[in-house]
Short mmCIF file of C-alpha atoms in Angstrom, two decimals:
data_model
loop_
_atom_site.label_atom_id
_atom_site.label_comp_id
_atom_site.label_asym_id
_atom_site.label_seq_id
_atom_site.Cartn_x
_atom_site.Cartn_y
_atom_site.Cartn_z
CA UNK A 1 78.92 119.94 27.34
CA UNK A 2 75.95 119.50 24.67
CA UNK A 3 72.81 117.36 24.74
CA UNK A 4 73.63 115.50 21.15
CA UNK A 5 76.21 113.39 22.51
CA UNK A 6 73.41 111.53 24.87
CA UNK A 7 72.81 108.80 21.95
CA UNK A 8 74.11 105.21 22.32
CA UNK A 9 77.52 104.54 20.55
CA UNK A 10 77.89 101.47 21.60
CA UNK A 11 74.56 100.43 20.53
CA UNK A 12 74.31 101.56 17.39
CA UNK A 13 78.37 100.44 17.14
CA UNK A 14 78.06 96.32 18.05
CA UNK A 15 75.08 96.89 15.19
CA UNK A 16 77.15 97.76 12.87
CA UNK A 17 80.96 96.79 14.01
CA UNK A 18 81.99 100.50 13.57
CA UNK A 19 82.24 103.01 16.42
CA UNK A 20 80.08 106.75 16.21
CA UNK A 21 81.33 110.01 16.34
CA UNK A 22 80.25 113.20 18.27
CA UNK A 23 82.52 116.54 18.75
CA UNK A 24 81.56 119.22 20.86
CA UNK A 25 83.68 122.76 20.02
CA UNK A 26 84.35 125.97 22.10
CA UNK A 27 84.26 129.35 20.19
CA UNK A 28 84.68 132.78 21.41
CA UNK A 29 83.25 135.54 20.99
CA UNK A 30 84.94 139.40 19.93
CA UNK A 31 84.15 142.57 19.32
CA UNK A 32 84.01 142.65 15.43
CA UNK A 33 86.45 145.99 14.77
CA UNK A 34 89.21 145.39 18.01
CA UNK A 35 89.18 142.06 18.24
CA UNK A 36 89.00 141.42 21.76
CA UNK A 37 86.63 138.90 24.09
CA UNK A 38 83.30 140.22 24.73
CA UNK A 39 80.23 139.33 27.53
CA UNK A 40 78.01 137.72 24.42
CA UNK A 41 77.41 135.33 25.44
CA UNK A 42 73.21 136.06 26.34
CA UNK A 43 73.21 138.30 23.03
CA UNK A 44 74.35 135.51 20.98
CA UNK A 45 71.87 132.56 22.34
CA UNK A 46 68.59 135.19 22.07
CA UNK A 47 69.95 135.37 18.15
CA UNK A 48 70.32 130.95 17.83
CA UNK A 49 67.69 129.75 15.83
CA UNK A 50 65.09 127.86 18.06
CA UNK A 51 65.22 124.22 16.10
CA UNK A 52 69.18 124.29 16.62
CA UNK A 53 68.73 126.01 20.18
CA UNK A 54 69.64 122.21 21.68
CA UNK A 55 73.20 121.95 20.54
CA UNK A 56 74.41 125.17 22.13
CA UNK A 57 75.18 126.56 25.18
CA UNK A 58 77.04 129.08 27.64
CA UNK A 59 80.42 127.29 28.24
CA UNK A 60 82.59 129.31 31.33
CA UNK A 61 83.40 131.92 30.69
CA UNK A 62 80.41 134.60 29.01
CA UNK A 63 82.83 135.06 25.56
CA UNK A 64 82.17 132.08 24.93
CA UNK A 65 79.41 129.18 23.46
CA UNK A 66 79.80 126.00 22.63
CA UNK A 67 78.70 123.61 19.94
CA UNK A 68 77.98 119.76 20.24
CA UNK A 69 77.12 117.99 16.85
CA UNK A 70 75.21 114.36 17.04
CA UNK A 71 77.29 111.21 17.48
CA UNK A 72 77.22 109.43 13.56
CA UNK A 73 78.83 106.36 11.64
CA UNK A 74 79.92 108.40 8.45
CA UNK A 75 82.64 111.69 8.39
CA UNK A 76 80.24 113.35 6.01
CA UNK A 77 77.13 114.06 9.03
CA UNK A 78 79.78 115.42 11.36
CA UNK A 79 80.72 117.47 8.42
CA UNK A 80 76.87 118.33 7.83
CA UNK A 81 76.25 119.14 11.52
CA UNK A 82 79.59 121.10 12.41
CA UNK A 83 79.09 123.45 9.21
CA UNK A 84 75.17 124.10 9.93
CA UNK A 85 75.80 125.05 13.77
CA UNK A 86 79.29 126.82 12.65
CA UNK A 87 77.38 128.69 10.03
CA UNK A 88 73.94 129.25 11.99
CA UNK A 89 76.33 130.67 15.47
CA UNK A 90 78.99 133.06 13.22
CA UNK A 91 75.03 134.81 11.53
CA UNK A 92 73.49 134.73 15.74
CA UNK A 93 76.89 135.96 16.71
CA UNK A 94 77.01 139.08 13.85
CA UNK A 95 73.19 139.77 14.16
CA UNK A 96 74.24 140.48 18.06
CA UNK A 97 77.27 142.49 16.92
CA UNK A 98 79.62 140.66 17.34
CA UNK A 99 81.72 138.13 15.88
CA UNK A 100 82.62 133.79 16.20
CA UNK A 101 86.28 132.58 16.07
CA UNK A 102 87.19 129.08 15.81
CA UNK A 103 90.21 129.41 18.22
CA UNK A 104 91.83 128.41 21.71
CA UNK A 105 92.15 131.47 22.88
CA UNK A 106 92.20 135.38 22.37
CA UNK A 107 95.39 136.74 20.63
CA UNK A 108 94.07 140.63 21.51
CA UNK A 109 94.36 141.95 24.81
CA UNK A 110 91.47 143.62 27.09
CA UNK A 111 89.60 142.80 29.82
CA UNK A 112 88.56 139.86 31.01
CA UNK A 113 84.99 138.49 30.56
CA UNK A 114 82.85 137.64 34.08
CA UNK A 115 82.58 133.62 34.35
CA UNK A 116 79.17 132.66 33.31
CA UNK A 117 76.61 133.51 36.44
CA UNK A 118 76.02 129.41 36.73
CA UNK A 119 75.80 128.00 40.85
CA UNK A 120 78.48 125.20 40.10
CA UNK A 121 81.46 128.06 38.43
CA UNK A 122 80.56 130.91 41.02
CA UNK A 123 82.09 127.75 43.54
CA UNK A 124 84.96 126.78 40.95
CA UNK A 125 86.15 130.32 41.56
CA UNK A 126 85.29 130.32 45.23
CA UNK A 127 87.86 127.59 45.41
CA UNK A 128 90.34 128.62 42.78
CA UNK A 129 90.16 132.28 42.87
CA UNK A 130 92.68 133.30 39.77
CA UNK A 131 93.10 130.68 38.08
CA UNK A 132 90.28 131.34 35.24
CA UNK A 133 92.58 131.67 31.98
CA UNK A 134 92.82 134.63 30.17
CA UNK A 135 89.44 135.58 27.62
CA UNK A 136 88.68 132.10 27.07
CA UNK A 137 90.17 128.81 26.88
CA UNK A 138 88.51 126.22 23.87
CA UNK A 139 88.60 123.53 23.38
CA UNK A 140 87.77 119.90 21.60
CA UNK A 141 85.77 117.37 22.94
CA UNK A 142 85.49 114.12 20.50
CA UNK A 143 83.75 110.82 21.12
CA UNK A 144 83.95 107.65 20.46
CA UNK A 145 81.23 104.70 21.95
CA UNK A 146 82.70 101.96 23.92
CA UNK A 147 80.52 98.96 24.97
CA UNK A 148 81.14 99.04 29.20
CA UNK A 149 83.42 101.64 31.43
CA UNK A 150 85.87 98.58 32.35
CA UNK A 151 86.37 98.26 28.43
CA UNK A 152 86.28 101.84 28.42
CA UNK A 153 89.53 102.23 31.05
CA UNK A 154 91.63 100.12 28.67
CA UNK A 155 90.54 101.59 25.65
CA UNK A 156 92.30 104.83 28.01
CA UNK A 157 95.65 102.77 28.10
CA UNK A 158 95.92 102.32 24.51
CA UNK A 159 95.34 105.55 23.78
CA UNK A 160 97.16 108.11 26.30
CA UNK A 161 101.02 107.15 24.74
CA UNK A 162 99.78 108.72 21.34
CA UNK A 163 97.43 111.70 22.74
CA UNK A 164 100.53 114.32 22.31
CA UNK A 165 100.17 114.13 17.96
CA UNK A 166 96.41 115.15 18.23
CA UNK A 167 98.14 118.01 20.32
CA UNK A 168 100.33 118.88 18.02
CA UNK A 169 98.33 118.63 15.32
CA UNK A 170 95.19 120.74 16.97
CA UNK A 171 97.57 123.93 18.17
CA UNK A 172 95.14 127.14 17.12
CA UNK A 173 96.38 129.88 20.43
CA UNK A 174 100.00 131.13 19.26
CA UNK A 175 99.36 134.80 20.60
CA UNK A 176 98.19 136.22 23.49
CA UNK A 177 97.32 139.68 25.01
CA UNK A 178 98.63 141.28 21.57
CA UNK A 179 101.90 139.66 21.49
CA UNK A 180 103.25 136.07 20.02
CA UNK A 181 103.78 134.00 22.35
CA UNK A 182 106.69 131.34 21.48
CA UNK A 183 104.13 128.13 21.78
CA UNK A 184 101.50 126.77 18.84
CA UNK A 185 98.96 126.12 21.62
CA UNK A 186 98.78 129.44 24.23
CA UNK A 187 95.81 127.82 25.10
CA UNK A 188 97.42 124.68 26.56
CA UNK A 189 99.58 126.81 28.61
CA UNK A 190 96.40 128.91 30.43
CA UNK A 191 94.36 125.33 30.81
CA UNK A 192 97.37 123.41 32.16
CA UNK A 193 96.60 126.49 35.42
CA UNK A 194 94.17 124.31 37.00
CA UNK A 195 95.67 121.48 39.26
CA UNK A 196 93.21 118.18 37.32
CA UNK A 197 95.12 118.98 34.18
CA UNK A 198 96.62 116.15 33.11
CA UNK A 199 98.02 113.28 30.83
CA UNK A 200 95.24 109.85 32.01
CA UNK A 201 97.57 108.53 34.09
CA UNK A 202 98.16 104.63 33.25
CA UNK A 203 94.80 102.80 35.47
CA UNK A 204 94.81 99.27 36.94
CA UNK A 205 91.21 99.35 36.40
CA UNK A 206 87.64 100.64 36.34
CA UNK A 207 87.49 99.83 39.87
CA UNK A 208 90.75 102.29 40.17
CA UNK A 209 89.57 105.31 37.74
CA UNK A 210 86.53 105.76 40.35
CA UNK A 211 88.58 105.65 43.28
CA UNK A 212 90.99 108.04 42.17
CA UNK A 213 87.79 110.27 41.03
CA UNK A 214 86.99 110.12 45.02
CA UNK A 215 90.39 110.73 46.40
CA UNK A 216 90.75 114.23 44.00
CA UNK A 217 87.82 115.26 45.20
CA UNK A 218 88.94 114.69 48.69
CA UNK A 219 91.83 116.92 48.29
CA UNK A 220 89.72 119.73 46.79
CA UNK A 221 91.89 119.42 44.24
CA UNK A 222 88.32 118.76 42.20
CA UNK A 223 84.80 119.76 42.62
CA UNK A 224 82.74 117.16 40.93
CA UNK A 225 83.60 114.06 38.44
CA UNK A 226 83.11 117.12 35.54
CA UNK A 227 86.11 118.43 36.47
CA UNK A 228 87.99 115.69 35.69
CA UNK A 229 90.15 117.15 33.20
CA UNK A 230 92.22 114.80 32.26
CA UNK A 231 93.40 114.57 28.74
CA UNK A 232 91.16 110.93 27.92
CA UNK A 233 88.54 109.96 30.50
CA UNK A 234 85.81 108.29 30.53
CA UNK A 235 81.93 110.53 30.19
CA UNK A 236 80.06 110.96 33.21
CA UNK A 237 77.07 110.71 31.60
CA UNK A 238 77.41 108.64 27.60
CA UNK A 239 78.98 105.21 26.73
CA UNK A 240 81.81 106.72 25.29
CA UNK A 241 85.71 107.75 25.71
CA UNK A 242 86.12 111.68 25.51
CA UNK A 243 89.26 112.80 24.49
CA UNK A 244 89.76 116.07 25.17
CA UNK A 245 93.48 117.38 24.22
CA UNK A 246 93.12 119.95 21.59
CA UNK A 247 92.45 123.34 20.30
CA UNK A 248 89.12 123.85 18.63
CA UNK A 249 90.03 123.92 15.23
CA UNK A 250 89.47 126.90 13.10
CA UNK A 251 88.03 124.69 10.22
CA UNK A 252 85.74 122.32 10.01
CA UNK A 253 88.45 120.27 7.56
CA UNK A 254 90.71 120.21 10.55
CA UNK A 255 87.73 118.81 12.83
CA UNK A 256 87.35 116.35 11.06
CA UNK A 257 90.46 115.40 10.54
CA UNK A 258 90.36 114.95 14.71
CA UNK A 259 87.52 113.18 14.43
CA UNK A 260 88.34 110.85 12.53
CA UNK A 261 91.89 109.91 13.83
CA UNK A 262 90.18 110.00 17.57
CA UNK A 263 87.92 107.24 15.75
CA UNK A 264 90.48 104.93 14.84
CA UNK A 265 92.70 105.05 17.32
CA UNK A 266 89.51 104.61 19.67
CA UNK A 267 88.85 101.28 16.91
CA UNK A 268 92.36 100.21 17.29
CA UNK A 269 92.79 100.20 20.97
CA UNK A 270 90.34 98.15 21.65
CA UNK A 271 91.59 96.06 18.85
CA UNK A 272 93.76 95.90 21.07
CA UNK A 273 92.29 94.91 23.93
CA UNK A 274 90.12 92.13 22.16
CA UNK A 275 93.29 91.12 21.58
CA UNK A 276 95.13 90.85 24.15
CA UNK A 277 97.95 93.32 23.55
CA UNK A 278 99.27 95.08 26.04
CA UNK A 279 99.18 98.86 26.41
CA UNK A 280 102.04 101.37 25.66
CA UNK A 281 103.02 101.65 28.92
CA UNK A 282 104.60 104.66 28.63
CA UNK A 283 106.52 107.06 31.91
CA UNK A 284 103.78 110.10 33.00
CA UNK A 285 107.09 112.13 32.68
CA UNK A 286 107.76 111.89 29.04
CA UNK A 287 104.31 112.70 28.63
CA UNK A 288 103.94 115.68 30.20
CA UNK A 289 107.03 116.28 28.03
CA UNK A 290 106.04 115.73 24.67
CA UNK A 291 102.74 116.93 25.45
CA UNK A 292 104.59 120.32 26.70
CA UNK A 293 107.09 119.96 23.61
CA UNK A 294 103.88 119.87 20.97
CA UNK A 295 102.36 122.79 22.58
CA UNK A 296 105.49 124.30 22.31
CA UNK A 297 105.86 123.17 18.29
CA UNK A 298 103.39 122.00 17.35
CA UNK A 299 103.81 120.22 13.75
CA UNK A 300 105.86 122.69 12.73
CA UNK A 301 109.01 121.75 14.84
CA UNK A 302 109.92 119.11 16.23
CA UNK A 303 108.08 115.99 19.17
CA UNK A 304 108.41 113.92 20.97
CA UNK A 305 108.50 110.28 19.76
CA UNK A 306 106.51 108.74 22.99
CA UNK A 307 108.22 104.54 21.79
CA UNK A 308 111.88 106.10 22.59
CA UNK A 309 111.88 109.42 24.21
CA UNK A 310 113.97 110.46 20.76
CA UNK A 311 113.10 114.21 19.28
CA UNK A 312 111.84 113.74 15.73
CA UNK A 313 110.83 116.24 12.87
CA UNK A 314 107.13 116.26 14.89
CA UNK A 315 105.32 115.79 10.74
CA UNK A 316 107.69 112.45 10.57
CA UNK A 317 106.53 110.67 14.15
CA UNK A 318 102.39 112.03 12.41
CA UNK A 319 102.46 109.94 9.21
CA UNK A 320 103.67 106.49 11.67
CA UNK A 321 100.82 107.54 13.47
CA UNK A 322 98.63 107.70 10.90
CA UNK A 323 99.79 104.64 9.27
CA UNK A 324 100.04 103.33 12.76
CA UNK A 325 95.79 103.76 11.99
CA UNK A 326 95.62 102.96 8.67
CA UNK A 327 93.47 99.85 9.71
CA UNK A 328 91.15 101.35 11.62
CA UNK A 329 90.82 104.60 9.05
CA UNK A 330 90.00 101.56 6.02
CA UNK A 331 87.67 100.02 8.22
CA UNK A 332 85.59 102.80 8.93
CA UNK A 333 86.32 103.86 5.04
CA UNK A 334 87.37 107.14 6.29
CA UNK A 335 90.93 106.56 4.42
CA UNK A 336 91.34 108.82 1.73
CA UNK A 337 89.11 111.39 2.87
CA UNK A 338 92.18 111.47 5.50
CA UNK A 339 94.77 111.25 3.18
CA UNK A 340 93.43 114.56 0.57
CA UNK A 341 92.47 116.23 4.37
CA UNK A 342 96.18 115.47 5.80
CA UNK A 343 97.20 116.72 2.52
CA UNK A 344 95.46 120.10 3.88
CA UNK A 345 96.63 120.05 6.56
CA UNK A 346 100.31 119.62 5.15
CA UNK A 347 100.34 122.74 2.92
CA UNK A 348 98.76 125.07 5.09
CA UNK A 349 100.25 123.92 8.59
CA UNK A 350 97.97 123.86 11.61
CA UNK A 351 96.25 127.54 13.31
CA UNK A 352 98.85 128.71 14.96
CA UNK A 353 101.07 127.99 11.47
CA UNK A 354 97.93 130.36 9.86
CA UNK A 355 98.08 132.57 12.29
CA UNK A 356 101.68 133.51 12.34
CA UNK A 357 101.73 133.56 8.54
CA UNK A 358 98.33 135.67 8.68
CA UNK A 359 100.08 137.78 11.15
CA UNK A 360 103.42 138.26 9.05
CA UNK A 361 102.28 139.84 6.43
CA UNK A 362 100.08 142.64 7.48
CA UNK A 363 101.51 142.84 11.16
CA UNK A 364 98.05 143.43 12.58
CA UNK A 365 96.25 141.03 15.05
CA UNK A 366 92.76 142.25 13.90
CA UNK A 367 93.48 140.56 10.78
CA UNK A 368 94.25 137.23 12.03
CA UNK A 369 90.61 137.45 13.64
CA UNK A 370 89.53 138.46 10.32
CA UNK A 371 90.82 135.45 8.77
CA UNK A 372 89.67 133.18 11.72
CA UNK A 373 86.49 134.17 11.20
CA UNK A 374 86.56 133.48 8.04
CA UNK A 375 87.79 130.24 8.56
CA UNK A 376 85.54 129.53 11.41
CA UNK A 377 82.24 129.93 8.83
CA UNK A 378 83.69 128.13 6.10
#
């Protein structure tokens, strides 16, 4: 995680009545000709402008690099930060002789790049061995401020049933090792090899949350709290809830849309908590099924209605989800922009659908790589 999410979002929210949002994005570094992942993070880091290095970090594998936007109240500030960072990182990658991709995992077959040389990562490899997924596993994490951990835990209870919708709309990794996987998010399938990846459980209290962390560490499933890979969690560093379900988005537009919806979801949850409205206690196994369906179909197929357990068209459920968030979106001044961005998503499809459309036209994954690179830069 980059240091730029470290301001105190809850203080800003208290002063304005609005919630701050910050975004972290992970990217893949690939060969500009063949499109396979390359262990080039050190070369790219050397090319990052000095004034932006505090917002750029190495990730788990040497084929990955991460950015973090400062938290903001306005979507325009998130858009500006992500745009500046993506363009600067794309330029740095090109100067280093590689290409930057906002993609869930590498589509082109090639050697698996090594893990970054870091003691904690070394310990992870020593314990978990072959769980390291493919050429690089790239997600998007969204932070939204909460006033205290107890409220944060209750927010997690309220948001957990709705995360499959965000999962579906962020699918951006249909190809792996040179072929179509049949999934809209193959990253999700690879990511679930780690034993601590799961839907967030229903939590009784912050003490319950902490007790589960201690038990998971004791069991050996995690080395530390940083390996709590639930789809939503409390940040271990900042006064935020962190939603970490999606593939990294192909474009800034997509990322801004997700950030707006996540903030509205957390704001709606906080209002429900304050009003004493109970969270929907969706069965764990139904959530597992809903997330699997989201990873498989994206928005281009069906989804699970977690309120009934029935299968419905994914876009029908997404429209209902957004309408549920409308009061919070309007409160934050985001409704018009979200409506516009949803229209673009409906026209162009998810990142997975866009990749498949390019491949259907040309039959070449190198063309998919070029198109993703274009969207990444903006």
